[in-house]
Tab-separated table of C-alpha atoms in Angstrom:
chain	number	residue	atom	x	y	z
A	1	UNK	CA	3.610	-19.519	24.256
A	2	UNK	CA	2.147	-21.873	21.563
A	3	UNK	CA	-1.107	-20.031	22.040
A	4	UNK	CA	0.565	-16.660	21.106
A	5	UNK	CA	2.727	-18.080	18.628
A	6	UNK	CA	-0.550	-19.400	16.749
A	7	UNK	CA	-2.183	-16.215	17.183
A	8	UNK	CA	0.916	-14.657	15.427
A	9	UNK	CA	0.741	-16.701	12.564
A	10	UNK	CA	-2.717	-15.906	12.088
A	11	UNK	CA	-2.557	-12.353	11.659
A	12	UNK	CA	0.637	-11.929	10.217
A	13	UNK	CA	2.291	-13.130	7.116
A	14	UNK	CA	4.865	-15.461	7.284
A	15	UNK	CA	7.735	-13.976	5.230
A	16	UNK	CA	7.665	-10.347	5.950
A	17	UNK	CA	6.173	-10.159	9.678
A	18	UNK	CA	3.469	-7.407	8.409
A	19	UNK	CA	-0.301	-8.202	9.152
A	20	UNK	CA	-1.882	-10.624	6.423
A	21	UNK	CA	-5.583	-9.784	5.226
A	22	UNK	CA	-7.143	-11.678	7.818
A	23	UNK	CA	-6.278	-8.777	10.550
A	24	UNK	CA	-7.656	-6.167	8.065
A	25	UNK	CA	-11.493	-6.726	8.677
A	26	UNK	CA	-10.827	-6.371	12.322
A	27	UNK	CA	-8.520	-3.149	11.838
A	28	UNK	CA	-10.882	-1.743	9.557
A	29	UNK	CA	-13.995	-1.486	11.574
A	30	UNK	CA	-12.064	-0.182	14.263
A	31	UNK	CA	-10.402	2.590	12.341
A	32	UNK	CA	-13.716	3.675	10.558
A	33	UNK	CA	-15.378	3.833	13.637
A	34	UNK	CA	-12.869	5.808	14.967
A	35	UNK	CA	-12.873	8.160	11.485
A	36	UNK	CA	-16.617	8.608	11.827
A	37	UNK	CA	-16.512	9.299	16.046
A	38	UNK	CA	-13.616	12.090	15.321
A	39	UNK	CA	-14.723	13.293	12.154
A	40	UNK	CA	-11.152	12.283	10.853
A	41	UNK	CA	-9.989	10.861	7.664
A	42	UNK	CA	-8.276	7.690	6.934
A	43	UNK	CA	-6.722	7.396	3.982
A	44	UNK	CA	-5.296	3.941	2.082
A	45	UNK	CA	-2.640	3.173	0.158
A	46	UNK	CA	-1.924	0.238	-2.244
A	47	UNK	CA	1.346	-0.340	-3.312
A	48	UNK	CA	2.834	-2.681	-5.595
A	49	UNK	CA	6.585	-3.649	-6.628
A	50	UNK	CA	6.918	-3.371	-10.331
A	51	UNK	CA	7.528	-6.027	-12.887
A	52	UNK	CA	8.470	-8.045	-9.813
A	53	UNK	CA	7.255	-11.361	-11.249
A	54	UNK	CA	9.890	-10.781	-14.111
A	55	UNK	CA	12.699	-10.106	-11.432
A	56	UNK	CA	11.373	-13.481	-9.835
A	57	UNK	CA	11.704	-14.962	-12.914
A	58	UNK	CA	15.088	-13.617	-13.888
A	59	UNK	CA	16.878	-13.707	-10.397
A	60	UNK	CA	14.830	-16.601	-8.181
A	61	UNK	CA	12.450	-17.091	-5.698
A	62	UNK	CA	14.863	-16.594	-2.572
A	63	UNK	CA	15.707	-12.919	-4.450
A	64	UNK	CA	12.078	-11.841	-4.592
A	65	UNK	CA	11.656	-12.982	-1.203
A	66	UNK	CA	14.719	-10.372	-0.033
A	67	UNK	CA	13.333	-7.678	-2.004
A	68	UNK	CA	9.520	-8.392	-0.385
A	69	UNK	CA	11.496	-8.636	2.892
A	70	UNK	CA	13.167	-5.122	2.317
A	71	UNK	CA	10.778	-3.648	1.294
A	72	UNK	CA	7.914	-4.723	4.216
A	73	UNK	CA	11.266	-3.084	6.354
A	74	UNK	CA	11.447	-0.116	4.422
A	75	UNK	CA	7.650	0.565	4.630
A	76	UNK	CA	7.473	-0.366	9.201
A	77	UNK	CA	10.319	2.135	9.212
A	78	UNK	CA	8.493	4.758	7.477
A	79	UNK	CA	4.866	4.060	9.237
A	80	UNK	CA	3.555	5.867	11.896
A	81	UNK	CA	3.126	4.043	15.244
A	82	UNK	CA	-0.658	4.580	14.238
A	83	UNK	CA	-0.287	2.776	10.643
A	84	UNK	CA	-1.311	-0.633	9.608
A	85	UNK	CA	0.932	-2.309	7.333
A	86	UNK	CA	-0.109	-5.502	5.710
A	87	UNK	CA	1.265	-7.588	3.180
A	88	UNK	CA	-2.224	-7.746	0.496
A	89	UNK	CA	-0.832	-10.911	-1.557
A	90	UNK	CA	2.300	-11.079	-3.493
A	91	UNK	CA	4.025	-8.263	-3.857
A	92	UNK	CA	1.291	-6.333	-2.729
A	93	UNK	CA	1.056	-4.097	0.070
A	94	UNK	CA	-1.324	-1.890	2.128
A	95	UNK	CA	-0.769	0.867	4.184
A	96	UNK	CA	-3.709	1.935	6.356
A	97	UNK	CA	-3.464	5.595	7.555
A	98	UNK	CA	-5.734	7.065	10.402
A	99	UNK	CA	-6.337	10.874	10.697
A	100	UNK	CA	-4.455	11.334	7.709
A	101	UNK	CA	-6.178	13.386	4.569
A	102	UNK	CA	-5.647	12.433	0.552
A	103	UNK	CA	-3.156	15.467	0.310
A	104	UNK	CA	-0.590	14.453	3.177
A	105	UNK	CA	-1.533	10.620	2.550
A	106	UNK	CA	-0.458	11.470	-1.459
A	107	UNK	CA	2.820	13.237	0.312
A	108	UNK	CA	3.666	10.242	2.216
A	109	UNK	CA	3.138	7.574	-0.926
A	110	UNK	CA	5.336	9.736	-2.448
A	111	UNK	CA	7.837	9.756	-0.026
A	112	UNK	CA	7.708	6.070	0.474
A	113	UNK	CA	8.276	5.394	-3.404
A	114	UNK	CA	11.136	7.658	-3.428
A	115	UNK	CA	12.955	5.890	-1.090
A	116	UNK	CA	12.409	2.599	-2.466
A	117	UNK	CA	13.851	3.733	-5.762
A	118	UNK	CA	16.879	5.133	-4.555
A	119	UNK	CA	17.390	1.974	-2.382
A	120	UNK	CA	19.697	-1.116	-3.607
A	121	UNK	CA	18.277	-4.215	-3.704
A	122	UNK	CA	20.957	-7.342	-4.357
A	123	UNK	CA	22.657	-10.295	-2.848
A	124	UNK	CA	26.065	-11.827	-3.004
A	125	UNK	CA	25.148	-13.797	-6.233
A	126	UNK	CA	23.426	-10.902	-8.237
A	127	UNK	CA	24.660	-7.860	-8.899
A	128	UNK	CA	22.449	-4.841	-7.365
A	129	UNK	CA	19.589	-3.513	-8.847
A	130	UNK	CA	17.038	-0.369	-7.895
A	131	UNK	CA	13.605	-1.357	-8.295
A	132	UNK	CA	10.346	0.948	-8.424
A	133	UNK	CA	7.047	1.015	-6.869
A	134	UNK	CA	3.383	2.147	-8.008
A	135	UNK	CA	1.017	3.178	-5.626
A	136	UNK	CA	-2.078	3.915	-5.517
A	137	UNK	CA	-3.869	6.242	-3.166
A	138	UNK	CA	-7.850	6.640	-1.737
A	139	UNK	CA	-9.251	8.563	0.993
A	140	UNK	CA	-12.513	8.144	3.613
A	141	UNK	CA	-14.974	9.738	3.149
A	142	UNK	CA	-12.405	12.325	0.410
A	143	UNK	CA	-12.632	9.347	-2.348
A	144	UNK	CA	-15.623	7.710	-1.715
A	145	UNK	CA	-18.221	7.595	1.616
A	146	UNK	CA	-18.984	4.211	1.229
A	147	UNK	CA	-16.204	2.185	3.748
A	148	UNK	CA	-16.780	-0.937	1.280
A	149	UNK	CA	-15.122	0.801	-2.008
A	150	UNK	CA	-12.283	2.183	-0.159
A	151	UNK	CA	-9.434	-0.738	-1.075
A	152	UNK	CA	-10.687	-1.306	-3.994
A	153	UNK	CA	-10.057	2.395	-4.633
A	154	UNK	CA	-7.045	2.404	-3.824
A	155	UNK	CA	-6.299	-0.691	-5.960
A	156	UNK	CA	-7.944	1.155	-9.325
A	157	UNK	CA	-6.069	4.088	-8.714
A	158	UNK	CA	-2.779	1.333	-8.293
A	159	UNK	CA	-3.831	0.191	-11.782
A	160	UNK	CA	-3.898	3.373	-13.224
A	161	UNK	CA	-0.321	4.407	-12.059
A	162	UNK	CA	0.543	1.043	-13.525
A	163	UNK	CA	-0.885	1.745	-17.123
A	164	UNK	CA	-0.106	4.990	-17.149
A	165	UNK	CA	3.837	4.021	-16.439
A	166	UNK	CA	4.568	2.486	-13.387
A	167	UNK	CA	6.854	3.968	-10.893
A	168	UNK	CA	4.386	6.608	-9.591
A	169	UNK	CA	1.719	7.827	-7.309
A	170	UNK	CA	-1.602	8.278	-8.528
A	171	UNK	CA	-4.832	9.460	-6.345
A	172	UNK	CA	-8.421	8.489	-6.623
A	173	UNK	CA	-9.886	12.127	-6.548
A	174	UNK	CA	-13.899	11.919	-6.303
A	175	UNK	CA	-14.543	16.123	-6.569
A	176	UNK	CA	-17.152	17.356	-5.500
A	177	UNK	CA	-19.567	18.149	-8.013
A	178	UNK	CA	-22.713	15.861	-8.390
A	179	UNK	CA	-23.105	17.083	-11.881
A	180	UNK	CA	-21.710	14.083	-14.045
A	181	UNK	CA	-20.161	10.991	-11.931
A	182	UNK	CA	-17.992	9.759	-14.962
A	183	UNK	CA	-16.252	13.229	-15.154
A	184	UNK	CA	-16.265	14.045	-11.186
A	185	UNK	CA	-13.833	10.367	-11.090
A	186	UNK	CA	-10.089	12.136	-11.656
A	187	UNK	CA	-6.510	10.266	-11.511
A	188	UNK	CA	-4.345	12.208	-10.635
A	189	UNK	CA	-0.443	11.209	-10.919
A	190	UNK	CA	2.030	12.402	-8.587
A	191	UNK	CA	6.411	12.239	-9.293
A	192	UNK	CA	7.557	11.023	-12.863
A	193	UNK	CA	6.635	7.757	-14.505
């Protein structure tokens, strides 16, 4: 029991249950390997609550640790049995989706920040509040064929939707023309911001 209790706080973080980053080098090779044996697509999604550390500021510690709690809930509910969902460090998160392509992995970040903005977030000292999400979206091999860049994809196309507005979905689009790399790299923002 102490053995798998150990093993459980290794892999998974402490406040929210998810997977921590420790699991994802593990998961990853796996899921690649599987991507490359079934010529399938696994796409990645990096999603971050917005101007959370003001709301921790503002409302407390024990407040942001509710929302990060509801929200890790929110996102399990929403997964796939086939998802990974880690917690990437604060109130960041990843969502790991096998066999899925940019266009329905796009649909589903979409999905996912819809429902966090129409969901109340509060306590019996504050009043409620709705809070937003950006997210950022990347593909394999769609965005990039190199299995190193893929987070970090995801995480620059998470830092456009946050300059560009917050509270939106935007997609790390590498087309398909070899012509000129700077212009082939699009954004491309999905719902309102």
């Amino acid at each position: 029991q102490l053995r798998e209790r150990l093993q459980h706080v290794a892999t998974n973080d402490t406040l929210t249950g998810l997977y921590n980053r420790r699991v994802l080098d593990d998961v990853l090779a796996r899921e690649f390997a599987r991507a490359d044996r079934n010529k399938s697509r696994l796409s990645f999604l990096m999603l971050d609550v917005d101007k959370f550390k003001k709301l921790n500021d503002a409302r407390g510690h024990a407040f942001g640790d509710q929302v990060l709690k509801k929200v890790a809930g929110l996102l399990v509910s929403m997964a796939r049995q086939s998802d990974i969902v880690c917690r990437y460090g604060g109130e960041e998160f990843l969502i790991v989706l096998p066999d899925c392509d940019l266009e329905r992995a796009a649909a589903k970040a979409e999905k996912i920040r819809l429902a966090i903005k129409t969901q109340e977030f509060g306590d019996k000292n504050f009043e409620s509040i709705f809070l937003s999400v950006s997210i950022g979206v990347a593909c394999y091999p769609d965005s990039s064929d190199s299995k190193l860049d893929m987070i970090k994809l995801a995480d620059e196309a998470l830092y456009h939707a946050k300059s560009n507005g917050r509270d939106q979905v935007c997609v790390f689009d590498m087309v398909r023309n070899p012509a000129d790399v700077i212009e082939a790299l699009t954004y491309t923002p999905i719902g309102e911001h």
